[in-house]
Coordinates of C-alpha atoms in Angstrom, one line a residue:
M1070 CA -50.8 7.9 -39.7
T1071 CA -52.9 5.3 -37.7
R1072 CA -53.4 2.0 -39.2
R1073 CA -57.3 2.9 -40.4
L1074 CA -55.8 5.9 -42.4
A1075 CA -52.9 4.1 -43.8
L1076 CA -55.5 1.3 -45.1
A1077 CA -57.6 3.9 -46.7
A1078 CA -54.9 5.6 -48.4
G1079 CA -53.4 2.2 -49.8
L1080 CA -56.9 1.4 -50.9
T1081 CA -57.4 4.7 -52.7
L1082 CA -54.5 4.9 -54.4
A1083 CA -54.8 1.3 -55.9
A1084 CA -58.5 2.1 -56.9
A1085 CA -57.0 5.1 -58.5
A1086 CA -54.6 3.0 -60.5
A1087 CA -57.1 0.5 -61.7
A1088 CA -59.6 2.8 -62.4
Q1089 CA -57.1 4.5 -65.0
G1090 CA -56.0 1.0 -66.3
P1091 CA -53.1 -0.2 -64.1
P1092 CA -50.4 -1.7 -66.8
R1093 CA -48.6 -5.3 -66.7
P1094 CA -46.3 -5.6 -64.1
P1095 CA -42.7 -4.5 -65.2
A1096 CA -40.0 -7.3 -66.1
D1097 CA -38.2 -8.7 -63.2
A1098 CA -35.0 -6.6 -63.8
D1099 CA -36.9 -3.6 -64.3
A1100 CA -38.8 -3.8 -61.2
T1101 CA -35.5 -4.5 -59.4
A1102 CA -34.3 -1.1 -60.6
R1103 CA -37.0 0.6 -59.6
L1104 CA -37.3 -0.9 -56.3
E1105 CA -33.8 -0.5 -55.6
Q1106 CA -34.1 3.2 -56.8
F1107 CA -37.2 3.5 -54.2
M1108 CA -35.4 2.1 -51.2
T1109 CA -31.9 3.8 -52.0
E1110 CA -33.7 7.2 -51.7
R1111 CA -35.3 6.0 -48.5
A1112 CA -31.9 5.0 -47.2
A1113 CA -30.8 8.2 -47.6
A1114 CA -33.6 10.0 -45.9
G1115 CA -32.9 7.8 -42.8
F1116 CA -34.3 4.3 -43.4
S1117 CA -32.5 1.4 -41.6
G1118 CA -33.9 -2.4 -42.0
V1119 CA -34.3 -5.1 -44.4
V1120 CA -36.4 -5.3 -47.3
L1121 CA -37.8 -8.3 -49.3
V1122 CA -39.8 -8.2 -52.4
A1123 CA -40.6 -11.4 -54.2
R1124 CA -43.1 -12.0 -57.3
G1125 CA -43.8 -15.0 -58.9
G1126 CA -41.2 -17.0 -56.9
T1127 CA -38.4 -14.6 -57.9
I1128 CA -36.9 -12.3 -55.4
L1129 CA -36.9 -8.9 -56.7
L1130 CA -34.9 -7.3 -53.7
Q1131 CA -33.4 -8.7 -50.7
R1132 CA -31.0 -6.6 -48.9
G1133 CA -30.2 -4.5 -45.9
Y1134 CA -30.0 -0.9 -45.4
G1135 CA -28.6 1.6 -43.0
H1136 CA -27.1 0.4 -39.4
L1137 CA -28.2 -1.6 -37.0
D1138 CA -26.8 0.5 -34.1
A1139 CA -27.2 4.2 -33.1
A1140 CA -23.3 4.8 -33.3
K1141 CA -23.6 3.5 -37.2
T1142 CA -21.0 1.2 -36.7
M1143 CA -22.9 -2.3 -37.7
P1144 CA -24.2 -1.9 -41.3
V1145 CA -27.7 -4.2 -41.6
G1146 CA -27.1 -7.0 -43.6
A1147 CA -29.5 -9.3 -45.3
D1148 CA -29.4 -11.9 -42.8
A1149 CA -29.9 -9.2 -39.9
V1150 CA -32.4 -10.0 -37.1
F1151 CA -35.3 -7.7 -36.0
T1152 CA -38.4 -8.4 -34.0
T1153 CA -41.4 -9.2 -36.1
G1154 CA -44.0 -7.6 -33.6
S1155 CA -47.6 -8.6 -33.5
I1156 CA -46.7 -10.6 -36.9
T1157 CA -46.3 -13.4 -34.0
K1158 CA -50.0 -13.7 -33.8
Q1159 CA -49.9 -15.8 -37.1
F1160 CA -47.4 -18.3 -35.7
T1161 CA -49.7 -18.8 -32.7
A1162 CA -52.7 -19.0 -35.0
A1163 CA -50.8 -21.5 -37.2
A1164 CA -49.6 -23.6 -33.8
V1165 CA -53.5 -23.8 -32.8
L1166 CA -54.6 -25.0 -36.4
R1167 CA -51.8 -27.4 -36.4
L1168 CA -53.1 -28.8 -33.2
E1169 CA -56.4 -28.9 -34.1
M1170 CA -54.7 -31.3 -37.2
E1171 CA -53.5 -33.4 -34.7
G1172 CA -56.9 -33.9 -33.2
R1173 CA -55.3 -32.2 -29.8
L1174 CA -57.7 -29.8 -29.8
S1175 CA -60.6 -27.9 -31.9
T1176 CA -61.3 -24.0 -32.6
D1177 CA -64.9 -24.4 -31.3
D1178 CA -63.8 -25.8 -28.2
P1179 CA -64.5 -23.2 -25.0
M1180 CA -61.0 -21.8 -23.7
A1181 CA -62.1 -23.5 -20.3
T1182 CA -61.5 -27.1 -21.8
Y1183 CA -57.7 -26.0 -21.5
L1184 CA -57.0 -23.3 -18.8
P1185 CA -58.1 -23.9 -15.0
G1186 CA -59.9 -21.5 -13.2
V1187 CA -62.0 -20.0 -15.5
P1188 CA -64.9 -18.1 -14.4
D1189 CA -68.7 -18.2 -15.3
D1190 CA -68.7 -14.9 -17.3
K1191 CA -65.4 -16.3 -19.4
R1192 CA -66.7 -20.3 -19.8
G1193 CA -68.2 -19.9 -23.1
I1194 CA -65.5 -18.0 -25.2
T1195 CA -64.2 -20.4 -27.8
L1196 CA -60.8 -20.5 -29.3
H1197 CA -62.2 -19.2 -32.4
Q1198 CA -63.3 -16.2 -30.6
L1199 CA -59.4 -15.5 -29.2
L1200 CA -58.2 -16.1 -32.9
T1201 CA -60.6 -13.4 -34.3
H1202 CA -60.6 -11.0 -31.4
T1203 CA -64.0 -11.2 -30.8
A1204 CA -63.7 -12.8 -27.2
G1205 CA -64.2 -9.4 -25.5
F1206 CA -60.7 -9.3 -23.7
P1207 CA -59.2 -6.0 -23.4
G1208 CA -56.1 -4.9 -25.5
A1209 CA -53.5 -5.5 -22.6
S1210 CA -53.4 -6.7 -19.0
G1211 CA -50.0 -5.0 -18.0
D1212 CA -46.6 -3.5 -19.3
D1213 CA -45.1 -5.9 -22.1
L1214 CA -41.8 -5.9 -20.1
E1215 CA -43.3 -7.3 -16.7
P1216 CA -41.4 -10.4 -16.5
I1217 CA -44.6 -12.4 -15.6
G1218 CA -44.7 -16.3 -15.5
R1219 CA -47.9 -18.2 -17.5
D1220 CA -49.8 -19.2 -14.0
A1221 CA -49.5 -15.3 -12.7
F1222 CA -50.8 -14.2 -16.1
L1223 CA -53.6 -16.5 -16.4
A1224 CA -54.7 -15.6 -12.8
R1225 CA -54.6 -12.1 -13.5
V1226 CA -56.4 -12.0 -16.6
L1227 CA -59.4 -14.4 -15.7
A1228 CA -59.9 -12.4 -12.5
R1229 CA -60.6 -9.4 -14.5
P1230 CA -63.5 -8.0 -16.1
L1231 CA -63.9 -8.3 -19.9
A1232 CA -63.8 -5.0 -22.0
Q1233 CA -66.9 -5.4 -23.8
P1234 CA -69.3 -8.7 -24.3
P1235 CA -67.8 -11.4 -26.7
G1236 CA -68.9 -11.4 -30.5
R1237 CA -67.6 -8.0 -31.4
F1238 CA -64.3 -7.2 -32.9
L1239 CA -61.7 -5.6 -30.3
Y1240 CA -57.7 -6.4 -31.0
S1241 CA -56.6 -7.8 -28.0
N1242 CA -52.9 -9.1 -27.1
V1243 CA -54.4 -10.8 -24.2
G1244 CA -56.4 -13.1 -26.3
Y1245 CA -53.3 -14.5 -28.0
S1246 CA -51.3 -14.9 -25.3
L1247 CA -54.1 -17.2 -23.7
L1248 CA -54.0 -19.0 -27.0
A1249 CA -50.3 -19.7 -26.8
A1250 CA -50.8 -21.0 -22.8
I1251 CA -53.4 -23.3 -24.6
V1252 CA -50.8 -24.0 -27.4
E1253 CA -48.4 -25.2 -24.2
I1254 CA -51.1 -27.1 -22.2
A1255 CA -52.6 -28.9 -25.6
S1256 CA -49.1 -29.9 -27.0
G1257 CA -47.5 -30.5 -23.5
R1258 CA -44.7 -28.4 -24.6
G1259 CA -43.3 -25.0 -24.3
Y1260 CA -44.8 -22.5 -26.7
E1261 CA -41.3 -21.9 -28.6
D1262 CA -40.5 -25.4 -28.6
Y1263 CA -43.7 -26.4 -30.4
L1264 CA -43.6 -23.5 -32.8
A1265 CA -39.8 -24.4 -33.9
D1266 CA -40.8 -28.4 -34.3
R1267 CA -43.9 -28.1 -35.6
L1268 CA -43.8 -24.9 -38.1
F1269 CA -40.3 -23.6 -38.2
R1270 CA -38.4 -26.4 -38.9
P1271 CA -40.6 -27.8 -41.4
A1272 CA -40.4 -24.4 -43.1
G1273 CA -36.6 -24.5 -43.3
M1274 CA -36.7 -21.4 -40.9
R1275 CA -33.6 -21.7 -38.7
D1276 CA -33.4 -18.1 -37.6
T1277 CA -37.0 -17.6 -36.0
G1278 CA -37.6 -17.4 -32.7
Y1279 CA -37.5 -15.8 -29.0
A1280 CA -34.6 -17.5 -27.6
R1281 CA -33.5 -21.1 -29.1
P1282 CA -31.6 -19.5 -31.9
R1283 CA -28.2 -18.3 -31.1
W1284 CA -27.9 -15.6 -33.4
A1285 CA -24.3 -13.9 -33.7
P1286 CA -24.5 -10.2 -31.8
E1287 CA -23.5 -8.2 -34.9
R1288 CA -26.7 -9.5 -36.7
L1289 CA -29.2 -8.3 -34.0
A1290 CA -30.8 -5.1 -34.7
R1291 CA -30.6 -2.5 -31.4
A1292 CA -33.0 0.0 -30.3
I1293 CA -32.6 3.6 -31.0
G1294 CA -34.2 6.1 -28.2
D1295 CA -35.5 9.6 -29.2
D1296 CA -32.5 10.9 -28.3
G1297 CA -30.5 9.1 -30.5
Q1298 CA -29.0 6.9 -27.9
D1299 CA -28.6 3.1 -28.1
R1300 CA -31.3 1.1 -26.2
G1301 CA -29.7 -2.4 -26.6
T1302 CA -31.3 -5.2 -28.8
F1303 CA -34.9 -6.4 -28.7
G1304 CA -33.7 -9.0 -26.0
E1305 CA -32.0 -6.7 -23.9
V1306 CA -35.3 -4.3 -23.8
A1307 CA -37.9 -6.9 -23.9
M1308 CA -36.3 -10.3 -22.8
P1309 CA -33.6 -9.7 -20.0
N1310 CA -34.4 -13.0 -18.2
G1311 CA -33.8 -14.7 -21.7
T1312 CA -37.7 -15.3 -22.2
P1313 CA -39.9 -12.6 -22.9
G1314 CA -42.9 -12.4 -20.1
W1315 CA -46.5 -13.6 -20.8
H1316 CA -47.9 -9.9 -21.4
L1317 CA -46.1 -10.4 -24.9
L1318 CA -45.3 -14.3 -25.2
G1319 CA -47.7 -15.6 -28.2
N1320 CA -49.1 -12.2 -29.5
G1321 CA -45.5 -10.1 -30.2
G1322 CA -42.0 -10.0 -30.3
I1323 CA -40.6 -13.1 -32.0
L1324 CA -37.6 -12.2 -33.8
S1325 CA -36.6 -13.4 -37.9
T1326 CA -34.9 -12.5 -40.8
V1327 CA -36.4 -11.6 -44.2
G1328 CA -35.1 -15.0 -45.6
D1329 CA -37.0 -16.9 -42.7
M1330 CA -40.0 -14.8 -43.4
Y1331 CA -39.9 -15.5 -47.3
R1332 CA -39.6 -19.4 -46.4
W1333 CA -42.9 -18.8 -44.0
H1334 CA -44.4 -17.2 -47.1
L1335 CA -43.6 -20.2 -49.3
A1336 CA -44.4 -22.7 -46.7
L1337 CA -48.0 -21.4 -46.6
T1338 CA -48.1 -21.4 -50.7
R1339 CA -47.8 -25.1 -50.1
D1340 CA -48.9 -27.5 -47.6
T1341 CA -45.5 -27.4 -45.7
V1342 CA -46.9 -26.4 -42.3
L1343 CA -50.8 -26.6 -43.0
P1344 CA -53.0 -28.3 -44.9
A1345 CA -55.5 -26.5 -47.4
E1346 CA -58.4 -26.9 -45.2
A1347 CA -56.5 -25.3 -42.2
K1348 CA -55.4 -22.4 -44.3
A1349 CA -58.6 -21.9 -45.4
K1350 CA -59.8 -21.4 -41.8
M1351 CA -56.7 -19.0 -41.4
F1352 CA -57.3 -16.7 -44.3
R1353 CA -61.3 -16.5 -44.2
P1354 CA -62.3 -13.3 -43.4
W1355 CA -64.5 -14.1 -40.0
V1356 CA -64.9 -10.6 -38.7
D1357 CA -65.2 -6.9 -40.0
E1358 CA -62.6 -5.2 -38.4
G1359 CA -63.2 -1.8 -39.8
G1360 CA -61.7 0.4 -42.5
G1361 CA -62.3 -2.2 -45.4
S1362 CA -60.4 -5.2 -44.0
H1363 CA -61.5 -8.3 -41.9
Y1364 CA -59.5 -10.2 -39.6
G1365 CA -59.2 -14.1 -40.0
Y1366 CA -56.9 -16.4 -37.7
G1367 CA -53.8 -13.7 -37.3
W1368 CA -54.2 -12.1 -40.3
S1369 CA -56.1 -9.2 -41.7
I1370 CA -57.5 -9.6 -45.1
E1371 CA -58.5 -7.3 -47.7
E1372 CA -59.8 -7.2 -51.4
T1373 CA -58.1 -4.8 -53.4
P1374 CA -58.1 -3.9 -56.8
F1375 CA -54.9 -6.1 -57.0
G1376 CA -56.7 -9.0 -55.6
R1377 CA -56.7 -10.6 -52.1
L1378 CA -54.3 -9.2 -49.5
V1379 CA -53.5 -10.9 -46.4
T1380 CA -51.2 -9.0 -44.3
H1381 CA -50.1 -8.3 -40.7
N1382 CA -47.7 -5.6 -39.4
G1383 CA -46.5 -5.1 -35.7
G1384 CA -43.9 -3.0 -33.7
N1385 CA -43.3 -1.3 -30.6
R1386 CA -41.7 2.3 -30.0
Y1387 CA -38.3 1.2 -31.1
F1388 CA -39.1 -1.5 -33.8
F1389 CA -41.5 -2.1 -37.0
S1390 CA -42.2 -5.0 -39.3
D1391 CA -44.8 -5.3 -41.9
L1392 CA -45.7 -8.5 -44.2
L1393 CA -47.8 -8.4 -47.2
R1394 CA -48.9 -11.1 -49.6
Y1395 CA -51.0 -10.3 -52.4
V1396 CA -51.8 -13.8 -52.9
D1397 CA -53.5 -13.5 -56.4
R1398 CA -50.3 -12.0 -57.7
D1399 CA -47.8 -14.2 -56.0
L1400 CA -46.5 -11.3 -54.4
V1401 CA -44.9 -10.8 -51.1
I1402 CA -43.3 -7.7 -49.5
Y1403 CA -41.6 -7.7 -45.9
F1404 CA -39.7 -5.2 -44.1
S1405 CA -38.3 -4.6 -40.5
T1406 CA -36.7 -1.4 -39.3
N1407 CA -35.3 0.1 -36.3
T1408 CA -36.0 3.5 -37.9
R1409 CA -37.5 5.7 -35.6
D1410 CA -39.5 8.2 -38.0
R1411 CA -42.8 7.0 -38.7
A1412 CA -42.7 8.1 -42.2
M1413 CA -40.1 5.6 -42.9
R1414 CA -42.5 2.8 -42.0
R1415 CA -44.9 3.4 -44.9
L1416 CA -42.8 1.3 -47.3
A1417 CA -44.8 -1.7 -48.0
R1418 CA -47.8 -0.6 -50.3
P1419 CA -45.7 1.8 -52.1
L1420 CA -43.3 -1.2 -52.8
A1421 CA -46.3 -3.5 -53.8
Q1422 CA -47.2 -0.5 -56.3
I1423 CA -43.9 -0.4 -57.6
A1424 CA -43.9 -4.4 -58.4
M1425 CA -47.3 -4.4 -59.7
T1426 CA -47.7 -1.1 -61.8
G1427 CA -44.2 0.2 -62.1
A1428 CA -45.2 3.2 -60.1
V1429 CA -42.4 5.1 -58.5
L1430 CA -41.8 7.4 -56.1
D1431 CA -39.2 9.9 -57.1
R1432 CA -38.6 11.6 -54.0
P1433 CA -40.0 10.6 -50.3
A1434 CA -43.5 11.9 -49.6
R1435 CA -43.0 14.7 -52.3
S1436 CA -43.2 13.0 -56.0
F1437 CA -45.6 10.3 -57.6
T1438 CA -44.8 9.1 -61.0
A1439 CA -47.8 6.3 -62.0
V1440 CA -47.3 4.4 -65.4
T1441 CA -50.7 4.1 -66.3
A1442 CA -53.1 3.9 -69.6
A1443 CA -53.2 6.2 -72.4
D1444 CA -55.4 8.9 -70.4
A1445 CA -55.1 12.4 -71.3
P1446 CA -52.4 14.1 -69.4
A1447 CA -53.5 16.3 -66.7
P1448 CA -54.4 19.9 -66.7
A1449 CA -51.3 22.2 -66.3
G1450 CA -51.0 23.8 -63.1
S1451 CA -53.5 21.3 -61.7
A1452 CA -52.8 19.0 -58.5
A1453 CA -52.8 15.8 -60.3
A1454 CA -50.3 17.1 -63.0
R1455 CA -47.7 18.3 -60.1
W1456 CA -47.9 14.7 -58.5
R1457 CA -47.1 13.6 -62.3
L1458 CA -50.5 11.8 -62.7
R1459 CA -52.8 11.2 -65.6
G1460 CA -56.0 13.0 -66.1
G1461 CA -59.3 11.9 -64.8
P1462 CA -61.5 11.6 -61.8
A1463 CA -59.8 9.1 -60.4
A1464 CA -56.1 11.0 -60.4
A1465 CA -57.8 14.5 -59.0
A1466 CA -58.8 12.0 -56.0
A1467 CA -55.7 10.5 -55.5
A1468 CA -53.8 13.7 -55.8
R1469 CA -55.9 15.5 -52.9
L1470 CA -55.0 12.3 -51.0
L1471 CA -51.3 12.8 -51.7
D1472 CA -51.2 16.2 -50.7
A1473 CA -53.0 15.4 -47.5
M1474 CA -50.4 12.7 -46.8
A1475 CA -47.3 15.1 -47.6
E1476 CA -48.6 17.5 -44.8
T1477 CA -48.4 14.6 -42.5
N1478 CA -51.5 16.2 -41.0
E1479 CA -53.6 13.2 -39.5
R1480 CA -56.7 15.6 -39.2
T1481 CA -56.4 16.8 -42.7
L1482 CA -56.3 13.2 -44.0
A1483 CA -58.8 12.0 -41.9
A1484 CA -61.3 14.9 -42.7
L1485 CA -60.5 14.0 -46.6
V1486 CA -60.9 10.4 -46.2
A1487 CA -64.3 10.9 -44.7
E1488 CA -65.2 13.6 -47.1
V1489 CA -64.4 12.0 -50.6
F1490 CA -63.3 8.2 -49.9
A1491 CA -65.4 6.9 -47.5
P1492 CA -68.8 7.6 -49.0
S1493 CA -67.6 5.7 -52.1
L1494 CA -66.4 2.8 -50.1
R1495 CA -69.5 2.7 -48.2
E1496 CA -71.4 2.5 -51.2
R1497 CA -69.2 -0.4 -53.0
R1498 CA -69.4 -2.2 -50.1
S1499 CA -73.6 -2.0 -50.0
D1500 CA -74.1 -3.3 -53.5

């Protein structure tokens, strides 16, 4: 499922629950039991990875499932280390804001203030535009695995034409690697060193970085190929020389644990790494990215029936991570996986539903139990009844969506979203 379709699916299910009167969140013990049931079933279906769910400062679930390696000799512990993928972008954004707080730069500055040799067609591009993916750079300028240095990367990127004129949203890994170069030049330090000293250490994060942490080999998740064979750790795959090349550095690939990512979440709820003014800039919905969400600085922001959601995910052909922060509910979900099955990468929003409403997926992709207000039961034999939803128009629409998702046919799902949900979302957004 594409990110936009997944987003529409998540918003629609949440809207359906809200329309039927979502209940109070379940008590901590009940929520933990339901979350454990859901994840036990997912693990039985093939999920391997680490999961964290915390609400109101209480950790409801934090554990590992499955195995770190193809041979299934290394169980996943709660302290297992996975790559965060493009979640890295929020660390780069935070570093830029930290440097602004220190008086070393401004997000309104042109990038030419810091980068040498910027040609005329790019001299007006600002750090703000790089942060919001509105600078016009393409998504990539080379293979993530190419061991390219900073100077060679800058020369290549700056010499090539923009993908589009600055001003419109175009998701770009290139822009965030440019920001990482600016972090180095403005701070006079290496990118990872600056993050470690100014962000990770104040937040209490000791297991996050590219190469600085010295993780024990048995904690590192390993890539598993389509043929089921071991491809090595993320470092062996993407950092054979010990550090990533600049097609990856700053935009993806930082490794971490669920414990450290929870510490990062807690630091963002306080003024541990950034003051309130800087966080307001980071979480402001600056630009429409389509599908009902906006992009801030390294985060995607959505307004949901459960309040504001700030989120980002990331991954590659071997790994995937997802981070969701429902800031109005003080709920955070984070997971990382080396499971290749894409269906096993769609866990965060169901976990949020369980924590907030008591909804439980009884069986993967086939049965949905919703604890709702006292609507009349759905008619016997209806799609809503088959999915164990209560009656009403919202339940009927949600049942159609669940049927389409169960088929795992993106064309069917896209047609349904366009036919039923997109018009209503457009109407609501025009109010």
